[in-house]
Short mmCIF file of C-alpha atoms in Angstrom, two decimals:
data_model
loop_
_atom_site.label_atom_id
_atom_site.label_comp_id
_atom_site.label_asym_id
_atom_site.label_seq_id
_atom_site.Cartn_x
_atom_site.Cartn_y
_atom_site.Cartn_z
CA MET A 72 -4.05 94.03 148.83
CA SER A 73 -1.97 95.81 146.09
CA GLY A 74 -1.18 94.16 142.87
CA GLU A 75 -1.97 90.41 142.93
CA PHE A 76 -0.69 86.74 143.78
CA THR A 77 -0.55 84.68 140.80
CA LEU A 78 1.40 81.78 140.43
CA ASP A 79 4.55 82.00 137.54
CA THR A 80 4.52 78.89 135.78
CA SER A 81 6.44 80.69 132.54
CA PRO A 82 9.76 79.40 131.32
CA PRO A 83 12.63 80.28 133.60
CA SER A 84 14.49 83.55 133.03
CA ALA A 85 17.97 83.58 131.53
CA ALA A 86 19.45 84.25 134.23
CA THR A 87 17.39 81.37 136.34
CA LEU A 88 19.26 79.19 133.77
CA ALA A 89 22.14 80.00 134.78
CA VAL A 90 21.78 79.22 137.25
CA ALA A 91 20.14 75.93 137.03
CA GLU A 92 23.54 75.09 135.09
CA GLN A 93 25.27 75.80 137.70
CA GLU A 94 23.85 74.89 140.84
CA LEU A 95 21.86 71.86 139.39
CA ARG A 96 24.54 70.43 136.14
CA GLU A 97 20.98 71.54 133.89
CA THR A 98 21.66 71.13 130.14
CA PRO A 99 20.02 70.41 127.20
CA GLU A 100 21.99 67.36 127.42
CA VAL A 101 21.81 66.29 130.80
CA VAL A 102 18.15 66.84 130.34
CA SER A 103 17.80 64.86 128.00
CA GLN A 104 19.60 61.74 129.49
CA ALA A 105 18.06 62.16 132.78
CA LEU A 106 14.41 61.83 130.83
CA GLN A 107 15.03 58.99 129.14
CA GLU A 108 17.00 57.00 132.54
CA LEU A 109 13.79 58.52 134.79
CA ARG A 110 11.14 57.17 132.60
CA GLU A 111 12.99 53.79 132.45
CA LEU A 112 13.14 53.74 135.86
CA LEU A 113 9.18 54.51 135.71
CA LYS A 114 8.46 51.30 133.86
CA ASN A 115 10.08 49.31 135.65
CA ASP A 116 8.86 49.85 138.89
CA ASP A 117 5.18 48.41 139.25
CA THR A 118 4.79 49.67 143.05
CA ILE A 119 4.61 53.69 141.78
CA TYR A 120 2.38 55.37 139.78
CA PHE A 121 3.67 59.23 138.67
CA LYS A 122 2.61 61.30 135.39
CA ASP A 123 5.82 61.02 133.06
CA ASP A 124 5.65 63.45 130.63
CA ASP A 125 8.84 65.80 130.86
CA GLN A 126 7.47 69.50 132.83
CA THR A 127 6.45 66.63 135.92
CA LEU A 128 9.41 64.70 135.90
CA ILE A 129 11.68 67.63 135.72
CA MET A 130 9.56 68.41 139.12
CA TYR A 131 11.57 66.04 140.45
CA LEU A 132 15.08 66.04 139.03
CA ARG A 133 15.76 69.39 139.93
CA PRO A 134 15.61 69.35 143.16
CA CYS A 135 17.77 66.34 142.47
CA LYS A 136 20.18 67.81 140.99
CA PHE A 137 19.63 65.63 137.93
CA TYR A 138 20.58 62.37 139.02
CA ALA A 139 17.98 60.21 137.60
CA LYS A 140 18.11 57.17 140.35
CA SER A 141 17.91 60.15 143.30
CA ALA A 142 14.74 61.60 141.82
CA TYR A 143 13.60 57.84 141.32
CA GLU A 144 14.73 57.45 145.60
CA LEU A 145 12.75 60.61 145.82
CA MET A 146 9.28 59.69 143.62
CA LYS A 147 9.48 56.03 146.27
CA ARG A 148 9.77 57.72 149.42
CA ILE A 149 6.84 60.13 148.62
CA SER A 150 5.17 57.41 147.82
CA GLU A 151 5.52 55.79 150.83
CA PHE A 152 5.20 58.58 152.91
CA LYS A 153 1.32 59.29 151.36
CA GLU A 154 0.75 56.04 151.90
CA LYS A 155 2.00 56.43 155.62
CA HIS A 156 -0.01 59.77 155.61
CA LYS A 157 -3.12 58.14 153.28
CA ASP A 158 -4.96 59.28 156.87
CA ILE A 159 -4.45 63.36 156.36
CA LEU A 160 -3.30 63.14 152.66
CA GLU A 161 -5.53 61.18 150.43
CA ASN A 162 -7.18 62.98 147.99
CA LEU A 163 -7.22 66.08 149.70
CA LEU A 164 -8.19 69.70 148.41
CA PRO A 165 -7.56 73.19 148.99
CA GLU A 166 -11.81 73.09 149.87
CA ASP A 167 -10.77 70.66 152.31
CA GLU A 168 -9.53 73.61 154.49
CA LYS A 169 -10.61 76.75 152.62
CA VAL A 170 -11.12 77.96 156.14
CA ALA A 171 -7.89 77.46 157.42
CA PHE A 172 -7.20 79.09 154.16
CA THR A 173 -8.97 82.08 154.23
CA GLU A 174 -9.72 82.94 157.89
CA HIS A 175 -6.71 82.52 159.34
CA ASN A 176 -4.09 83.89 158.41
CA VAL A 177 -1.24 81.49 159.75
CA VAL A 178 0.09 80.60 156.49
CA ASN A 179 1.42 83.46 153.67
CA VAL A 180 3.45 83.53 150.72
CA LEU A 181 5.29 86.21 149.54
CA LYS A 182 3.31 88.38 146.44
CA ASN A 183 7.53 88.88 145.49
CA ARG A 184 10.20 86.50 145.40
CA ASP A 185 13.22 86.99 148.22
CA HIS A 186 16.98 89.03 145.90
CA LYS A 187 17.95 85.98 145.20
CA GLY A 188 14.60 84.54 143.10
CA ARG A 189 13.27 82.57 145.76
CA ARG A 190 9.82 81.84 147.28
CA VAL A 191 9.24 82.97 150.54
CA LEU A 192 6.44 80.91 153.21
CA LEU A 193 5.53 82.97 156.26
CA VAL A 194 4.30 80.57 158.76
CA ASN A 195 2.99 82.47 161.89
CA VAL A 196 3.02 80.10 164.37
CA GLY A 197 3.37 82.80 167.62
CA GLY A 198 -0.14 84.99 169.27
CA THR A 199 -1.91 84.60 165.95
CA TRP A 200 -2.64 81.13 166.02
CA ASP A 201 -4.97 79.34 167.76
CA PRO A 202 -4.78 75.77 167.30
CA SER A 203 -7.97 75.16 168.79
CA LYS A 204 -9.43 77.15 165.32
CA VAL A 205 -6.83 75.40 163.25
CA SER A 206 -5.11 72.45 164.29
CA PRO A 207 -1.37 71.14 163.79
CA THR A 208 -2.60 68.52 160.90
CA GLN A 209 -4.15 71.81 159.58
CA LEU A 210 -1.30 73.25 159.41
CA PHE A 211 0.40 70.84 157.99
CA ARG A 212 -1.82 70.18 155.12
CA ILE A 213 -1.93 73.63 154.21
CA PHE A 214 1.72 73.27 154.00
CA TYR A 215 1.59 70.25 151.76
CA ILE A 216 -1.38 72.25 149.45
CA ILE A 217 1.52 75.40 149.22
CA HIS A 218 3.72 72.84 147.99
CA GLU A 219 1.50 70.95 145.20
CA VAL A 220 1.02 74.48 143.61
CA ALA A 221 4.74 75.95 144.15
CA VAL A 222 6.20 72.68 142.31
CA LEU A 223 4.75 74.67 138.87
CA GLU A 224 6.46 77.01 139.40
CA PRO A 225 9.76 76.76 137.23
CA GLU A 226 11.96 79.60 138.57
CA THR A 227 11.27 78.38 142.34
CA GLN A 228 12.34 74.77 140.76
CA ILE A 229 15.23 76.18 140.60
CA ASN A 230 15.84 78.59 142.80
CA GLY A 231 14.01 77.24 145.15
CA CYS A 232 12.12 78.36 148.47
CA VAL A 233 12.85 79.80 152.18
CA VAL A 234 10.08 79.34 155.00
CA ILE A 235 10.37 82.21 157.90
CA MET A 236 8.69 81.01 161.11
CA ASP A 237 7.26 83.47 162.98
CA PHE A 238 7.03 83.41 166.77
CA ASP A 239 5.87 86.71 167.73
CA GLY A 240 3.43 86.60 171.31
CA LEU A 241 4.20 82.77 171.58
CA GLY A 242 2.76 80.96 174.34
CA MET A 243 2.12 77.83 176.00
CA LYS A 244 -1.11 77.11 173.85
CA GLN A 245 1.19 77.32 171.11
CA VAL A 246 3.54 75.98 172.85
CA LYS A 247 1.62 72.32 173.93
CA ALA A 248 0.27 71.67 170.29
CA PHE A 249 3.86 71.29 168.55
CA SER A 250 3.89 67.69 169.08
CA PRO A 251 6.74 65.04 169.29
CA SER A 252 4.62 63.37 166.77
CA PHE A 253 3.69 66.47 165.15
CA SER A 254 7.26 67.30 164.80
CA LEU A 255 7.84 64.26 163.40
CA LEU A 256 5.24 64.31 160.36
CA LEU A 257 6.49 68.02 159.54
CA LEU A 258 10.28 67.17 159.41
CA SER A 259 9.34 63.91 157.84
CA PHE A 260 7.83 65.53 155.08
CA ILE A 261 10.25 68.42 154.34
CA GLN A 262 14.06 66.11 154.54
CA ASP A 263 12.62 63.74 152.57
CA ALA A 264 9.37 63.64 150.13
CA MET A 265 9.33 68.05 148.94
CA PRO A 266 10.38 67.92 145.90
CA LEU A 267 11.26 71.98 146.53
CA ARG A 268 15.04 73.13 147.26
CA LEU A 269 14.47 74.27 150.56
CA LYS A 270 17.59 76.69 150.57
CA GLU A 271 16.99 78.81 154.45
CA VAL A 272 14.35 78.60 157.61
CA HIS A 273 14.69 81.70 159.74
CA MET A 274 13.12 81.60 162.84
CA VAL A 275 12.28 85.28 163.44
CA LYS A 276 10.62 86.66 166.61
CA GLN A 277 10.61 84.18 169.24
CA PRO A 278 10.48 84.29 172.90
CA PHE A 279 11.62 82.93 175.89
CA VAL A 280 9.82 79.90 175.79
CA PHE A 281 10.28 78.86 172.02
CA ASN A 282 13.83 76.55 173.77
CA ILE A 283 10.63 73.91 174.57
CA VAL A 284 9.64 73.53 171.42
CA TRP A 285 13.17 73.77 169.70
CA SER A 286 13.70 70.63 172.01
CA VAL A 287 11.06 68.55 170.20
CA PHE A 288 12.04 69.79 166.82
CA LYS A 289 16.21 69.09 167.28
CA PRO A 290 15.65 65.36 167.24
CA PHE A 291 14.65 64.93 164.30
CA ILE A 292 16.53 67.55 162.32
CA ARG A 293 19.30 66.45 160.35
CA ASP A 294 22.69 68.10 159.62
CA LYS A 295 21.59 69.41 155.75
CA LEU A 296 18.26 71.06 157.43
CA LYS A 297 20.27 72.35 160.77
CA LYS A 298 22.50 74.21 158.71
CA ARG A 299 19.72 75.92 156.67
CA ILE A 300 18.33 77.08 159.87
CA HIS A 301 18.74 80.75 161.37
CA PHE A 302 17.61 82.34 164.69
CA HIS A 303 16.59 85.92 164.47
CA GLY A 304 14.89 86.63 167.87
CA SER A 305 13.99 90.44 167.14
CA LYS A 306 17.29 91.55 165.69
CA MET A 307 16.27 92.09 162.04
CA ASP A 308 19.14 93.33 160.76
CA SER A 309 19.98 89.15 161.92
CA LEU A 310 17.62 88.85 158.75
CA HIS A 311 19.07 91.14 156.81
CA LYS A 312 22.78 89.77 156.91
CA PHE A 313 20.03 86.17 154.26
CA MET A 314 17.40 88.24 153.23
CA GLU A 315 18.18 92.13 151.93
CA PRO A 316 15.31 94.26 153.63
CA SER A 317 14.70 95.90 150.08
CA HIS A 318 12.92 92.97 149.23
CA LEU A 319 11.55 92.30 152.56
CA PRO A 320 7.95 93.69 153.88
CA LYS A 321 7.85 96.22 157.34
CA ASP A 322 6.68 94.08 159.27
CA TYR A 323 10.34 92.57 159.26
CA ASP A 324 11.64 96.40 159.11
CA GLY A 325 11.82 95.86 155.10
CA ALA A 326 11.53 98.85 152.67
CA LEU A 327 8.07 96.68 151.34
CA PRO A 328 4.79 98.40 152.77
CA LYS A 329 3.21 96.29 155.25
CA LEU A 330 1.78 92.99 154.74
CA ASP A 331 -1.80 93.73 153.83
CA TYR A 332 -2.44 90.56 152.50
CA GLY A 333 -3.22 86.81 153.60
CA GLY A 334 -4.51 83.00 152.49
CA LYS A 335 -7.96 84.71 152.06
CA ASP A 336 -6.05 86.76 148.93
CA TRP A 337 -4.21 84.01 147.56
CA TYR A 338 -6.80 81.08 147.50
CA PRO A 339 -8.38 81.93 144.43
CA GLU A 340 -4.86 81.25 143.36
CA VAL A 341 -4.65 78.20 144.93
CA ASP A 342 -7.68 76.44 143.71
CA LYS A 343 -7.09 78.21 140.42
CA TYR A 344 -4.91 74.94 139.83
CA LEU A 345 -7.18 72.37 141.63
CA ASP A 346 -7.22 69.67 138.28
CA HIS A 347 -2.72 69.88 139.06
CA ILE A 348 -3.33 69.44 142.52
CA LYS A 349 -5.83 66.52 141.23
CA THR A 350 -3.02 64.78 139.72
CA MET A 351 -0.49 65.43 142.34
CA ASN A 352 -2.84 63.47 144.26
CA SER A 353 -2.49 60.78 142.13
CA PHE A 354 0.92 60.28 142.75
CA GLY A 355 2.44 57.64 144.75
CA LYS A 356 1.85 53.84 145.48
CA LYS A 357 -0.37 51.89 142.88
CA LYS A 358 -3.68 50.93 144.33
CA LYS A 359 -3.22 46.79 145.25
#
């Protein structure tokens, strides 16, 4: 692995702050007002618990363009989602899925951002994914843990993230794993309970049997997300219309070297933020 994978928790650059002001209404006055309003909304709700320091509240305000009421509604939806799926999410820690992270390269994160400063998540759900070794639920749990550390990056909070779904070698073994219940779980999270700006989802190298997978997912996808999903097949020049090849690895006909790293390389970085993950685990519905 050339270079280390590191989370960037440093303050946003001047260019990113300009994006934040333009796209998220982020000015000192708006931020101050939103923090005050959101704190008040949380104080008056004795059913959910979230820390109310500035850093935590901004994590939820940024994807909601600093509308306090919208951020509060997001926090309520997150609480409901966590309660509904506590059998798979309660007290979830990276070590619980260490084998899936480190020995099966199903989910990967590019070390570099794309040309718009967005985090890029790679999900390998084609032939490299063996659902008998990493179940769909485990796949979701890995995705969930990654989102918990991604929200720590101000650059990601502002610029958002992009997902590349790689279906190379997809066969019936994988197709059968994409059940309606898994599709609903994943899409409920993405559309209702994920405090990140998901800018684009790119489906690449999908063979004909992908149509079966898509027919399972499609009923649960709302218009907002539907507009952000793009299908490229094996045409990487189609992907390049959205993501500059200068920021993509050779695997996607990019200018960067072929991927030689994966979950085993960035698992230690995720594990460094164990205290933060434990804190995130404490957010949600108050115990009665």
